[in-house]
Structures are given as C-alpha cells and as structure tokens.
PDB file of C-alpha atoms in Angstrom:
ATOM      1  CA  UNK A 238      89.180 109.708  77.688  1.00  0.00           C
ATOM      2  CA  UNK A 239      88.112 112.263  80.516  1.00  0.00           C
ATOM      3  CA  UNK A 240      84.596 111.562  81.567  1.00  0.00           C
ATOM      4  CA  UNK A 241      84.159 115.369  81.196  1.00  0.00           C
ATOM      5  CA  UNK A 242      85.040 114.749  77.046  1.00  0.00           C
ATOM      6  CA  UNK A 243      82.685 111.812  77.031  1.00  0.00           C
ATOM      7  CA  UNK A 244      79.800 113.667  78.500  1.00  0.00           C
ATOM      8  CA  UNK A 245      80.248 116.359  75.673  1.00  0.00           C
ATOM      9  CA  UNK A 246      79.557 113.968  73.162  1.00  0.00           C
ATOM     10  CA  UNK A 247      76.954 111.932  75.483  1.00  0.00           C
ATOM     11  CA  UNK A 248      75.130 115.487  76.240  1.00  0.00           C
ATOM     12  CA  UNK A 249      75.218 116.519  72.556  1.00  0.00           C
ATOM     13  CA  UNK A 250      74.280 113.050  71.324  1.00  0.00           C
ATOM     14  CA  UNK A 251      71.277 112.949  73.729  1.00  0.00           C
ATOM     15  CA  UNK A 252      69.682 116.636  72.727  1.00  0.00           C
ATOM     16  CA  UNK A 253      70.067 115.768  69.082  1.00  0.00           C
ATOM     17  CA  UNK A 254      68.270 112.310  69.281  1.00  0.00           C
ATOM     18  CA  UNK A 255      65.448 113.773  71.847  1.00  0.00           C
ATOM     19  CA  UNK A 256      64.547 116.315  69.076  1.00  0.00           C
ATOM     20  CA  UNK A 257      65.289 114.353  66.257  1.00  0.00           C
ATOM     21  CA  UNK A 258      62.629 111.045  68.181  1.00  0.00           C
ATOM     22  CA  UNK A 259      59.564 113.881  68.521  1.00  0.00           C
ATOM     23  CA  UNK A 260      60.223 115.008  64.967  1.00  0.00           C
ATOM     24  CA  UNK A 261      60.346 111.239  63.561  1.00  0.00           C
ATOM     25  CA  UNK A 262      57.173 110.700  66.046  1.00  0.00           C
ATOM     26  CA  UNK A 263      55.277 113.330  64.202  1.00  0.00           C
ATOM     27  CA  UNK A 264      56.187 112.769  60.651  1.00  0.00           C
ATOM     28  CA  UNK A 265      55.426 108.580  61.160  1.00  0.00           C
ATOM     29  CA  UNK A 266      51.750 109.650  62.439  1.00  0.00           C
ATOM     30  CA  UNK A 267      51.457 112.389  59.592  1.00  0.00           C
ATOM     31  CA  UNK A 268      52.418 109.820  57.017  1.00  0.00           C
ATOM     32  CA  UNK A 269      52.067 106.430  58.405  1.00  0.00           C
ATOM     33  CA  UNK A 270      55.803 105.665  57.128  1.00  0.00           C
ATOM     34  CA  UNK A 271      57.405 102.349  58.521  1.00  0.00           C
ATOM     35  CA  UNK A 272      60.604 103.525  58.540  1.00  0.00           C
ATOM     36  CA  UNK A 273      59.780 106.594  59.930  1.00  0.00           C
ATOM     37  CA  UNK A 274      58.467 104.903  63.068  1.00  0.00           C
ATOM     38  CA  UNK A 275      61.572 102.318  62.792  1.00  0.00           C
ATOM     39  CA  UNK A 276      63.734 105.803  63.135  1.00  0.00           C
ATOM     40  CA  UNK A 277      61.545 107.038  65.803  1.00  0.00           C
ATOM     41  CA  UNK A 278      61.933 103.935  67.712  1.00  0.00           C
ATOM     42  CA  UNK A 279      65.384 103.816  67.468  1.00  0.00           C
ATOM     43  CA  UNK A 280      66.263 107.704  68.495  1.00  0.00           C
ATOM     44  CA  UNK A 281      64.198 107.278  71.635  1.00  0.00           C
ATOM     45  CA  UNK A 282      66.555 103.740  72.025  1.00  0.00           C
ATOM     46  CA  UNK A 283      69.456 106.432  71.602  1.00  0.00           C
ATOM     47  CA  UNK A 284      67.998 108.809  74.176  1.00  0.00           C
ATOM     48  CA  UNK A 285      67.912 106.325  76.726  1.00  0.00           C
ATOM     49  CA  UNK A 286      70.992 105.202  76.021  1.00  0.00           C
ATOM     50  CA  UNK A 287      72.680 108.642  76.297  1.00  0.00           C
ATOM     51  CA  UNK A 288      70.792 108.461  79.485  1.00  0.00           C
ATOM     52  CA  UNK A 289      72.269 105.670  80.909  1.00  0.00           C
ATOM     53  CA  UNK A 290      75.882 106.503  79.787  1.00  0.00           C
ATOM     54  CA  UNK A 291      75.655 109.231  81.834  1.00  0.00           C
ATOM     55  CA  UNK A 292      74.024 107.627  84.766  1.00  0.00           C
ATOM     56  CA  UNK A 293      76.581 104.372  84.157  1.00  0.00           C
ATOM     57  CA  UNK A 294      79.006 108.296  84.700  1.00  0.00           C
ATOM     58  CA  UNK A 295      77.555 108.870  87.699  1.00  0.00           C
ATOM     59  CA  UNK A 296      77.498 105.456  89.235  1.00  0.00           C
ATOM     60  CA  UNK A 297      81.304 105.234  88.703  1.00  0.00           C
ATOM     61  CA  UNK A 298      81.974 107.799  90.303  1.00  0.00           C
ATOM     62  CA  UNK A 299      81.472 107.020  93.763  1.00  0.00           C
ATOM     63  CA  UNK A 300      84.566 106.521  96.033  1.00  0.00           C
ATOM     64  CA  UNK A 301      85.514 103.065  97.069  1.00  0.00           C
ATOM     65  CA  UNK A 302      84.063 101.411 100.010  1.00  0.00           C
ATOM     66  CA  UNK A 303      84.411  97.906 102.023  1.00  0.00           C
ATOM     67  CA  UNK A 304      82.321  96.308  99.673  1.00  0.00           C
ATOM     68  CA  UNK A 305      83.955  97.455  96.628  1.00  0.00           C
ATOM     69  CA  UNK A 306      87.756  98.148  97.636  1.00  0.00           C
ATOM     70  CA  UNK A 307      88.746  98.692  94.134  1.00  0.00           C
ATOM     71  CA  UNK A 308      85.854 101.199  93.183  1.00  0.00           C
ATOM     72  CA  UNK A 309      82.863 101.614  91.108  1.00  0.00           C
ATOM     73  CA  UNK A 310      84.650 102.298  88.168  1.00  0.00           C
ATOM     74  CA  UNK A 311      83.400  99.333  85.916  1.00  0.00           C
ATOM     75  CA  UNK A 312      79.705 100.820  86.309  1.00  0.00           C
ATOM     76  CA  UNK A 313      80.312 102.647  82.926  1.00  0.00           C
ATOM     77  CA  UNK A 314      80.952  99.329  81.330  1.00  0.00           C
ATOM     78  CA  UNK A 315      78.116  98.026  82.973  1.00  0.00           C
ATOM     79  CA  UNK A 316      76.017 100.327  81.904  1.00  0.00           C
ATOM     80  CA  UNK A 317      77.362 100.385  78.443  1.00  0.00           C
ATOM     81  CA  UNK A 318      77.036  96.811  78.200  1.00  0.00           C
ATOM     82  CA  UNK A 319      72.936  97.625  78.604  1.00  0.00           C
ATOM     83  CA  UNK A 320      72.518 100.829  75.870  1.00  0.00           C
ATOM     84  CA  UNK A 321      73.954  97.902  73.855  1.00  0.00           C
ATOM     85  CA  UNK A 322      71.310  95.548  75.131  1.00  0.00           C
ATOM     86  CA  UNK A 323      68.566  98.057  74.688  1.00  0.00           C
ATOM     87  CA  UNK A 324      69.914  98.892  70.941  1.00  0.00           C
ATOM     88  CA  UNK A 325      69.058  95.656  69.866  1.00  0.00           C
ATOM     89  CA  UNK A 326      65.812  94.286  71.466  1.00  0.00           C
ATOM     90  CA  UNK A 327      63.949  98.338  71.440  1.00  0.00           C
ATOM     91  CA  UNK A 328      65.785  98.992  68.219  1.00  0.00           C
ATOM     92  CA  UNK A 329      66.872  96.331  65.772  1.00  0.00           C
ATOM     93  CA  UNK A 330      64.032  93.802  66.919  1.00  0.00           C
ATOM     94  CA  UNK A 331      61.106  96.049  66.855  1.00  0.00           C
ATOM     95  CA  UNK A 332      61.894  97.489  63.181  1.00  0.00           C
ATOM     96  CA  UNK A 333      63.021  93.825  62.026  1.00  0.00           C
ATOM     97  CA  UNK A 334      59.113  93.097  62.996  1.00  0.00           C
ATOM     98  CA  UNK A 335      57.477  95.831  61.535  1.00  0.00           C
ATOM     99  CA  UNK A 336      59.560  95.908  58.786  1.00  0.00           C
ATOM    100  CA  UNK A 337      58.593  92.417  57.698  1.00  0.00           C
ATOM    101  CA  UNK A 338      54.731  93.271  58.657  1.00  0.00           C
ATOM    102  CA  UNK A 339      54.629  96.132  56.512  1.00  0.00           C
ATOM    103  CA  UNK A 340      56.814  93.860  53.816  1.00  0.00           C
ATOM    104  CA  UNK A 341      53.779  91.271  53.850  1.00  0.00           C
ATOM    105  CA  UNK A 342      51.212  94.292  54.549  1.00  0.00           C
ATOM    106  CA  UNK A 343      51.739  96.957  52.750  1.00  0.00           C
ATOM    107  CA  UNK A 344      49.718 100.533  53.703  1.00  0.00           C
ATOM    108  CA  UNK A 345      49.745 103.711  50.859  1.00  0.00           C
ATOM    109  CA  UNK A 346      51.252 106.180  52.408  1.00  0.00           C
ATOM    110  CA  UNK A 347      50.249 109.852  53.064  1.00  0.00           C
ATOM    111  CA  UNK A 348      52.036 113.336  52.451  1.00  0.00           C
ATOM    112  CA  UNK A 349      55.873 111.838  52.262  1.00  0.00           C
ATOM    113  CA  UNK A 350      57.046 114.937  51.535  1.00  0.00           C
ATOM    114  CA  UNK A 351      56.352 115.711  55.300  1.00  0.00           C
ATOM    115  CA  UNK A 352      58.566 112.548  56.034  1.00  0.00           C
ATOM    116  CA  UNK A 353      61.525 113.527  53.411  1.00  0.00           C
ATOM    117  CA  UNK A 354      61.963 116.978  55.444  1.00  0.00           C
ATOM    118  CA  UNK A 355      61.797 115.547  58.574  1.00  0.00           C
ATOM    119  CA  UNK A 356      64.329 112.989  57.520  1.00  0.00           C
ATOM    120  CA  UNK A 357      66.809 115.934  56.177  1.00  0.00           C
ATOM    121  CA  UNK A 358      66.386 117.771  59.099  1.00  0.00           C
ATOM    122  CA  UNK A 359      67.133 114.713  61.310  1.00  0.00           C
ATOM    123  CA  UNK A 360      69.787 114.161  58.968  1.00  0.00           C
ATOM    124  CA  UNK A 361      71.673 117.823  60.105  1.00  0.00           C
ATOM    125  CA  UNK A 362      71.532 117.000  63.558  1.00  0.00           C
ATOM    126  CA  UNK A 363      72.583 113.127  63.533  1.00  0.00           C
ATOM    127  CA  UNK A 364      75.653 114.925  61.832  1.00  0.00           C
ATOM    128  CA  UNK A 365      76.338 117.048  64.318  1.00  0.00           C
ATOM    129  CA  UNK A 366      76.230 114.675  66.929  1.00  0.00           C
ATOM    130  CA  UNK A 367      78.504 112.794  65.242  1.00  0.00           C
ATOM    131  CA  UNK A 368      81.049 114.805  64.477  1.00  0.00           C
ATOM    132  CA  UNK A 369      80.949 115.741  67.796  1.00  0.00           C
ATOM    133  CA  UNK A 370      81.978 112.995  68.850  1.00  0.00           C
ATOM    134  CA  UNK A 371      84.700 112.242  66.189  1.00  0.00           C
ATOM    135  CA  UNK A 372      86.202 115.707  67.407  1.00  0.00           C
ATOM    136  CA  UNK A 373      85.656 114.519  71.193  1.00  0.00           C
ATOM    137  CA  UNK A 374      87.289 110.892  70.117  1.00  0.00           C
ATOM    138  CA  UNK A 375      90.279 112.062  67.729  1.00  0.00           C
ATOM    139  CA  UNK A 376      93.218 112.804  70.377  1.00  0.00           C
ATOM    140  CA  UNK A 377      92.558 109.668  71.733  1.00  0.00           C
ATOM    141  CA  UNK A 378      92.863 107.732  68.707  1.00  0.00           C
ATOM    142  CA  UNK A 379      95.701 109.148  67.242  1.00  0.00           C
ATOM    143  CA  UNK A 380      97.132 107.563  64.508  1.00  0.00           C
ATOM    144  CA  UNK A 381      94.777 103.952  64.553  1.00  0.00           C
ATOM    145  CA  UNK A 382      92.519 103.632  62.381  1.00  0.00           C
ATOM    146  CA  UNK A 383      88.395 104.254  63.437  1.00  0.00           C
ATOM    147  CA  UNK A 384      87.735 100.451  63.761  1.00  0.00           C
ATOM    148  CA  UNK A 385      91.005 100.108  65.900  1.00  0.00           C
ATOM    149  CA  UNK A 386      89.541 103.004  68.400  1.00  0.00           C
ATOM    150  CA  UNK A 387      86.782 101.047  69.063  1.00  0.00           C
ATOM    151  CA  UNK A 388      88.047  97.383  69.257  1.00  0.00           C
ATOM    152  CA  UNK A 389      90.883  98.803  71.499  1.00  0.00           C
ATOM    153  CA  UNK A 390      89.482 101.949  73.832  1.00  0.00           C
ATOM    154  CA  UNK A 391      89.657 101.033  77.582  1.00  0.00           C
ATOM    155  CA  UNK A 392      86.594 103.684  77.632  1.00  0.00           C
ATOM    156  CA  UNK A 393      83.124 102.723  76.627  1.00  0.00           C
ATOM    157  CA  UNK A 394      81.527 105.777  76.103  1.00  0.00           C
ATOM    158  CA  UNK A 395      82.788 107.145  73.305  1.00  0.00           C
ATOM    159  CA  UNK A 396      82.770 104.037  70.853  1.00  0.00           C
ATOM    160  CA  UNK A 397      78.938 103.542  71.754  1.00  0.00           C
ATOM    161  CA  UNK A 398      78.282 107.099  70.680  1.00  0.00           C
ATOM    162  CA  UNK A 399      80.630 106.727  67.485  1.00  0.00           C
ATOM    163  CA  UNK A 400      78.570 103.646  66.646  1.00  0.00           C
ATOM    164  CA  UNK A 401      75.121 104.433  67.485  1.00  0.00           C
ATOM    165  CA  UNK A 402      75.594 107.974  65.828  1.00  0.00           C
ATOM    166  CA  UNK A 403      76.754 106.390  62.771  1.00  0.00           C
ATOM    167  CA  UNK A 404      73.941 103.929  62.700  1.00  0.00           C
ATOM    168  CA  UNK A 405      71.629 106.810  63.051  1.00  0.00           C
ATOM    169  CA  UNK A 406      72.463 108.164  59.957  1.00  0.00           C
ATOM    170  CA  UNK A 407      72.918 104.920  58.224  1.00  0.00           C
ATOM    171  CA  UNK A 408      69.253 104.620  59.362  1.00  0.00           C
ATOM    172  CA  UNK A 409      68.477 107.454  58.246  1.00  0.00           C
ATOM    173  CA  UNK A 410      69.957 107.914  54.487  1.00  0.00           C
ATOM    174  CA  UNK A 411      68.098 103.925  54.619  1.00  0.00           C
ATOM    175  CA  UNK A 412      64.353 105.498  55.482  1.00  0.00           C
ATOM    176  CA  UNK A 413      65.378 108.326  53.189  1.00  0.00           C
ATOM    177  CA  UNK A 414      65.890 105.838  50.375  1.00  0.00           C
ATOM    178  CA  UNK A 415      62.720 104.204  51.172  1.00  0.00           C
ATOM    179  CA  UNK A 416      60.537 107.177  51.369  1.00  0.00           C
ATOM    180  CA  UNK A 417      61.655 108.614  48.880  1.00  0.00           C
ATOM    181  CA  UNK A 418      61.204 104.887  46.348  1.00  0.00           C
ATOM    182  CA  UNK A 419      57.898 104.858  47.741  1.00  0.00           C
ATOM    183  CA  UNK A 420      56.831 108.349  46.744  1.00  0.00           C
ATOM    184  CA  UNK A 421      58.242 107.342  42.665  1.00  0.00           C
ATOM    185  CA  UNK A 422      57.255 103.905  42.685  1.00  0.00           C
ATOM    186  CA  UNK A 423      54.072 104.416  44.332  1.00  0.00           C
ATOM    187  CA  UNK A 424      54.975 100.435  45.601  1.00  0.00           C
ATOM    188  CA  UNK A 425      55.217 101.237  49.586  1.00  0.00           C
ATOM    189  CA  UNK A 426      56.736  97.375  49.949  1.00  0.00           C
ATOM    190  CA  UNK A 427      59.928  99.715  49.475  1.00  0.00           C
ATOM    191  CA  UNK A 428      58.902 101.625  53.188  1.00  0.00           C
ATOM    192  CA  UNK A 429      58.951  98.186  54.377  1.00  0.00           C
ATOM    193  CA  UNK A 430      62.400  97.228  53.033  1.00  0.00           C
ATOM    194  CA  UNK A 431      63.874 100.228  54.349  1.00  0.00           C
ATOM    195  CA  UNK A 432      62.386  99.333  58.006  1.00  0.00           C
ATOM    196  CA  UNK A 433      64.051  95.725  57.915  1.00  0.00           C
ATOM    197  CA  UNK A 434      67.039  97.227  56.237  1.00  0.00           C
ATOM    198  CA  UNK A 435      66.968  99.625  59.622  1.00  0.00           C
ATOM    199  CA  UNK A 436      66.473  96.833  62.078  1.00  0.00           C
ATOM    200  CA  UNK A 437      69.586  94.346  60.707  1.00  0.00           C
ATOM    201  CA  UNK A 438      71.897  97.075  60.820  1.00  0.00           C
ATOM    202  CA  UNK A 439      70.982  97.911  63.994  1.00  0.00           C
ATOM    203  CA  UNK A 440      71.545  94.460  65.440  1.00  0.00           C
ATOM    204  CA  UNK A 441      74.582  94.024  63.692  1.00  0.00           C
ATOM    205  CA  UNK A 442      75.830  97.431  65.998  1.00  0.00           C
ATOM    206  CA  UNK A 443      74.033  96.199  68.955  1.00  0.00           C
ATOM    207  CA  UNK A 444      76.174  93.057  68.519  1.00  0.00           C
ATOM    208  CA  UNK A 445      79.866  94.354  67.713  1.00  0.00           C
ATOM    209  CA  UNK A 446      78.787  96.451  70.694  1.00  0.00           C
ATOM    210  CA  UNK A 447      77.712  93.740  72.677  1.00  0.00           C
ATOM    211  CA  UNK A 448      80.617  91.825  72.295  1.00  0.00           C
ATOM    212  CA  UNK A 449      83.033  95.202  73.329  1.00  0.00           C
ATOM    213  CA  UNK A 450      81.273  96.016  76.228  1.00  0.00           C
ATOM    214  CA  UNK A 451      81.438  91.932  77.623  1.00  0.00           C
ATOM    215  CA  UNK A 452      85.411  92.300  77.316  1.00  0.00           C
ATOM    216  CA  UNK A 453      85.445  94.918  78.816  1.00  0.00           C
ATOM    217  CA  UNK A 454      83.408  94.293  81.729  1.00  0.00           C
ATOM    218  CA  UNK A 455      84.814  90.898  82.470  1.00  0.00           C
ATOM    219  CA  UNK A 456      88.075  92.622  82.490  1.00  0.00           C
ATOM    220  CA  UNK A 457      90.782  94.114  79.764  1.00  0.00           C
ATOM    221  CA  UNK A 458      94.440  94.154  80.166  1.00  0.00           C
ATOM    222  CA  UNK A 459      96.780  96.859  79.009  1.00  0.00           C
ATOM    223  CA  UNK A 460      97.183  97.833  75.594  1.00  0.00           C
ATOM    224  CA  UNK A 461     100.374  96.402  73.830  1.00  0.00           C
ATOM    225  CA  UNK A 462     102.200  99.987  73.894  1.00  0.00           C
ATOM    226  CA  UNK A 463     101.086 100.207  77.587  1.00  0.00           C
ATOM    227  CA  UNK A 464     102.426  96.719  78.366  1.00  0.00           C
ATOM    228  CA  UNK A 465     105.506  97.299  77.200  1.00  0.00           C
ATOM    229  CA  UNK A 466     106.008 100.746  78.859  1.00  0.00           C
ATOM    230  CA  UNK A 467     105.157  99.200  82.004  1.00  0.00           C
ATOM    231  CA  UNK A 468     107.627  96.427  81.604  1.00  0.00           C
ATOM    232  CA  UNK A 469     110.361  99.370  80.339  1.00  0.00           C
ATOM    233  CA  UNK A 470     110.256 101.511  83.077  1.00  0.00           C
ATOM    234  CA  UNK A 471     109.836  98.474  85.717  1.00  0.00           C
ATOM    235  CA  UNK A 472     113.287  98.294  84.950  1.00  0.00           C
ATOM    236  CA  UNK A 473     116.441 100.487  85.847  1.00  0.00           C
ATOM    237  CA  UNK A 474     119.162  97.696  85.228  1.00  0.00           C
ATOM    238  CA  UNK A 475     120.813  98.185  88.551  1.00  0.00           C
ATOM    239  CA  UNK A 476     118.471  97.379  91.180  1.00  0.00           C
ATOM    240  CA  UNK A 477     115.890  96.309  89.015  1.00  0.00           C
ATOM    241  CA  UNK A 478     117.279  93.664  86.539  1.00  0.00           C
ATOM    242  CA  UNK A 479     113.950  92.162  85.230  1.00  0.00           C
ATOM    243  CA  UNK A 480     110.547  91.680  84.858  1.00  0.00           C
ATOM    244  CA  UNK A 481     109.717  87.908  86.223  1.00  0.00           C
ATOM    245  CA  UNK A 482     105.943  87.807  85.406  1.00  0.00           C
ATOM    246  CA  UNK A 483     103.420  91.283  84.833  1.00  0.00           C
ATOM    247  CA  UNK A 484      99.436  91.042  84.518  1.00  0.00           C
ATOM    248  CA  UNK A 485      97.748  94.291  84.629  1.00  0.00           C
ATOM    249  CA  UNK A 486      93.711  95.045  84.274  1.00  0.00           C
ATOM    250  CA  UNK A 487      91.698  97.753  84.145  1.00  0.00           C
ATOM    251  CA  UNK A 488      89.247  98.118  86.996  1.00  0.00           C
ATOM    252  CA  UNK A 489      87.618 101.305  85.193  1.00  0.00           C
ATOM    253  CA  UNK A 490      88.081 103.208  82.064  1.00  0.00           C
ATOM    254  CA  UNK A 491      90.783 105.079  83.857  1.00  0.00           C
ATOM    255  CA  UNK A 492      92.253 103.024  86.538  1.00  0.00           C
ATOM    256  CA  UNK A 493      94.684 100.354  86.133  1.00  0.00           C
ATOM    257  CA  UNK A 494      95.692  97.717  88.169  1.00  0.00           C
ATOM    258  CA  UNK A 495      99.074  96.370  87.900  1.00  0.00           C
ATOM    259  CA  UNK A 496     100.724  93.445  89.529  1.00  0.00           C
ATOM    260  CA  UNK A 497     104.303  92.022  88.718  1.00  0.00           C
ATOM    261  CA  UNK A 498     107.289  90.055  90.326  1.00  0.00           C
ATOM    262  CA  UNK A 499     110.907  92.094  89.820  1.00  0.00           C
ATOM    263  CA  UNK A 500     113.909  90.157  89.958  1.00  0.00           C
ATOM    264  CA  UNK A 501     115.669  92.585  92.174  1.00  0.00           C
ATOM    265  CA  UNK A 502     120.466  92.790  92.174  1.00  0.00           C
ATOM    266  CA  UNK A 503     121.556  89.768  94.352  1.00  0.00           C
ATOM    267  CA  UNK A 504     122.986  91.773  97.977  1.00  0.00           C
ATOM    268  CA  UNK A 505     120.510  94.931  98.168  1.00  0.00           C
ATOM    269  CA  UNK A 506     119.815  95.324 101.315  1.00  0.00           C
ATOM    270  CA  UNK A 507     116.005  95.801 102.885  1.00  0.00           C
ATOM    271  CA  UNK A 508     116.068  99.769 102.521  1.00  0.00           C
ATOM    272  CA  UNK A 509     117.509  99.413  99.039  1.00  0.00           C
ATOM    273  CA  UNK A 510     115.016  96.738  97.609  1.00  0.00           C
ATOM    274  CA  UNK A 511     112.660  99.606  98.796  1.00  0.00           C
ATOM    275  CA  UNK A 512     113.573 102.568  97.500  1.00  0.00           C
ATOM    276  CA  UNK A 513     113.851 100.645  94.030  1.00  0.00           C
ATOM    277  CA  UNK A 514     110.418  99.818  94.431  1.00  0.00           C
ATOM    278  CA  UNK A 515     109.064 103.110  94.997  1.00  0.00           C
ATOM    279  CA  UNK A 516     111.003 104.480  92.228  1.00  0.00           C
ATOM    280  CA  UNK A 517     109.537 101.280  89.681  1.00  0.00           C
ATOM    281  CA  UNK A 518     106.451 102.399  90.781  1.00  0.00           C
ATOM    282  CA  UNK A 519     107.042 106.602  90.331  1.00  0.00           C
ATOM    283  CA  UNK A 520     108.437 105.850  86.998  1.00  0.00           C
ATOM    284  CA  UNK A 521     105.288 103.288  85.832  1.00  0.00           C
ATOM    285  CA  UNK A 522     102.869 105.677  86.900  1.00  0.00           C
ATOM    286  CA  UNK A 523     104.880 108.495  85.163  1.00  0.00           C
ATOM    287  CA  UNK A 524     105.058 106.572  81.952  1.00  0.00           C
ATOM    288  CA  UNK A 525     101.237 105.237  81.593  1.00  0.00           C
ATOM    289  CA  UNK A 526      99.396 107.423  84.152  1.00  0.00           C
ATOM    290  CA  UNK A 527      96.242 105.201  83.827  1.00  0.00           C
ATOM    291  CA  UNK A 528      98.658 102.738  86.250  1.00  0.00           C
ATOM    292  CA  UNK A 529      97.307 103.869  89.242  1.00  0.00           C
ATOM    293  CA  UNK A 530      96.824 100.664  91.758  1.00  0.00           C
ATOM    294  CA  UNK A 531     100.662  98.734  91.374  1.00  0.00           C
ATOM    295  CA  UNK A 532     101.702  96.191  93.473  1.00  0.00           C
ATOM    296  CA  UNK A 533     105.661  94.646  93.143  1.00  0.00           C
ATOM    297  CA  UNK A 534     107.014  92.041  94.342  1.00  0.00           C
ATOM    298  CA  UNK A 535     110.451  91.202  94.512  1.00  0.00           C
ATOM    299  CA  UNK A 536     112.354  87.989  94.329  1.00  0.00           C
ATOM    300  CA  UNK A 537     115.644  86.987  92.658  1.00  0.00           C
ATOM    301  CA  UNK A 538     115.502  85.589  89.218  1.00  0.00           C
ATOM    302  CA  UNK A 539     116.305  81.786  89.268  1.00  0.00           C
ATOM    303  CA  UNK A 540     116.785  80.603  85.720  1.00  0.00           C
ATOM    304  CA  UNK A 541     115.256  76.876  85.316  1.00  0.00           C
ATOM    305  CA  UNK A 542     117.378  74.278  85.357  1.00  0.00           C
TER     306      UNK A 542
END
C-alpha cells in the first residue's frame, strides 16, 4: 500500500466520522438516547484516530538520521498501535459503562424519530467510508480472503480503517436496533442493551487490532510468497549455489530489510563473488521491490559432518 492510497481512505474515513460525531452529538442531546451518545463517542474515537494515522504518515516520513539509521518508518505502526489503544478505553470502555448505567437506570426517551434519521443518515456515510476503503484495499489483497488482508498486511493503515469502519456500522445497525425496540416497546432497558452491545464489539476490534499492530511494531518478517521469492532469485545456480541462512524484517510498511549468507561456486575469484552479489541483490529487489536494505554474505557451504 502507497501511503498516498492509505490517506484516501484515512481522509475520507475522517470527514465522514467528523460529520457523522456532530450529528450523533445532536440527536443524543435531542433524545437523551444511550446509544446515540455510545455512537457519538465512538465517531469522535474514529476522528482522532484518522488523525493520528495520518500524523503516524507524517512522522514516517522523515529521512533517516544518526539516531535512527534505518528510518522512521515504524512511526505508522506506532501510531496505529495507539488509534487501537484509544478505540478501546474512549470507545468500548466508556459505552460498556453507560451502557450498563442506563441497563440498571433506565431514562424514557424523547423524539426517537430524531435519533432513527440521524442513525440512517450516519448509516450512508459509514458506507461510504467503507467502501472506500475496500476499493482503496482490494489490489492489495488480491485473491486472500478479508480476514487474511488484515492478519497478513505489512501496512497498518488500511486494516484499522477496514475494521473501525466496519465496527461503525455494526454500531450503528446495533443503536438502530435499540432505538428503534425502544420506540415499540416503550421499555428503554433496550437503549441500554444496544450501548453495551456497542462497547463489547468495540473492544473486541480494539483487541484483534491491538494484537496486529504489537506484531507489527516489534517487527514482521516477509510474507511466505515474499520469502520464497527472495530465496529464488538469491540464487542463479552458477555463482550462487544456495541460500545458507535468510531473515528478513520490515523496518516500515514499505521497507524491507534483508540479511542472508550465500554459499557462493568453490574458485570465484574476489571480482566474481562481487558481481554475483550485486546481481543477487538487482534481481531480489526486482522480484519483491519492498526489499530495499539487503545485505549478503558469502561463504562456502560446508555440509555437517
């Protein structure tokens, strides 16, 4: 993923949750709906976490310095790592509260109709900020399945949006559900349901995202297909016989580090061993482009005796 795609979906993501939090704002003061204020809570948890994506952007974009040789590349996962943070303790713990407060305290509520077409417009444009993103994320995931994309993506921003997007309207069909029981039961325990429904499955998102974002900012290897297309095209069979030993990680969403021993033809001479290096590392970087930062080292394969 090219930051540029990400901050599509980032930029669209952010306008449609800004709108859709002063909407949910209004209609929760109008109507005095749990789970409207739940859903309010939780787009302006989205905002600022569109916010910091692109900030977490920004950050990572700096060049490399003394300090940081390698770059600032891992600031998006950083910074992912906290929109997940801030998902669950402004999002899923505040509604879990008030969702088991107004569960044990229940308050009437007033004009839901106000709240229903507030929810249906926030509805249209959680939609379109999802499928923004699906459209933004769908060359990238080529054949895998959805869950795959996310468990597997070397880029953050894009499964955070796909996730949070998809718990916004989760949330939202949820408050829609409980408005809308509320206004035929006249029982508005059901507004209170829908808010703690809200808040655990917004943790369980802030979790699966949690645990992404710590993987990846500790440190992720390459993918299985890139692994072995590094390990192919290490390899020319003359010069090159085999690969000794490869670890690879990324040091950003886009940038690759790659370090391997080559068992190198017994009798190449110094210029030789050389140029076969330089072409290994012409053909990696060719082959998985993300391979930007490889260091070889040749030896002679010994087998063990």
């Amino acid at each position: 993923m090219s930051a540029g795609g990400g901050k599509k979906a980032i930029i669209a993501a952010l306008t449609a949750n800004a709108g859709i939090a002063v909407a949910k704002f209004i209609g929760a003061a109008i109507t005095g709906s749990a789970s409207m204020l739940a859903e309010a809570v939780h787009s302006v948890a989205d905002t600022s976490n569109q916010g910091l994506l692109l900030f977490g952007q920004r950050a990572a974009a700096k060049d490399a310095d003394e300090l940081h040789q390698f770059g600032y590349g891992r600031n998006r996962y950083f910074y992912s790592f906290v929109v997940a943070l801030v998902l669950f303790t402004l999002g899923s713990v505040y509604a879990i509260y008030e969702g088991i407060h107004k569960i044990q305290h229940p308050e009437e509520l007033s004009q839901p109709i106000v709240a229903i077409v507030i929810l249906g417009v926030a509805i249209g444009l959680e939609t379109y900020s999802f499928m923004t993103a699906v459209r933004e994320s769908r060359p990238l995931k080529g054949d895998a399945s959805w869950w795959r994309f996310i468990r597997t993506s070397r880029s953050p921003e894009l499964p955070v949006v796909l996730l949070e997007d998809t718990g916004a309207l989760i949330g939202l069909i949820l408050a829609f559900g409980a408005v809308g029981l509320t206004m035929i039961t006249d029982d508005p325990v059901y507004d209170g349901i829908g808010t703690l429904c809200i808040g655990v499955l917004l943790g369980i998102i802030a979790v699966v995202l949690i645990i992404e974002m710590k993987s990846l900012l500790i440190g992720e290897g390459a993918t299985p297909e890139q692994d072995r297309a590094i390990r192919d095209n290490l390899i020319d069979g003359e010069k090159i016989t085999s690969v000794i030993h490869l670890k690879s990680e990324y040091i950003g969403p886009e940038e690759m580090l790659v370090a391997a021993k080559v068992a190198i033809a017994p009798g190449l001479g110094i210029s030789d061993v050389a140029d076969a290096i330089d072409a290994a590392e012409t053909r990696v970087r060719t082959a998985v482009p993300f391979a930007r930062l490889i260091y070889l080292e040749p030896d002679l394969y010994r087998q063990a005796k």
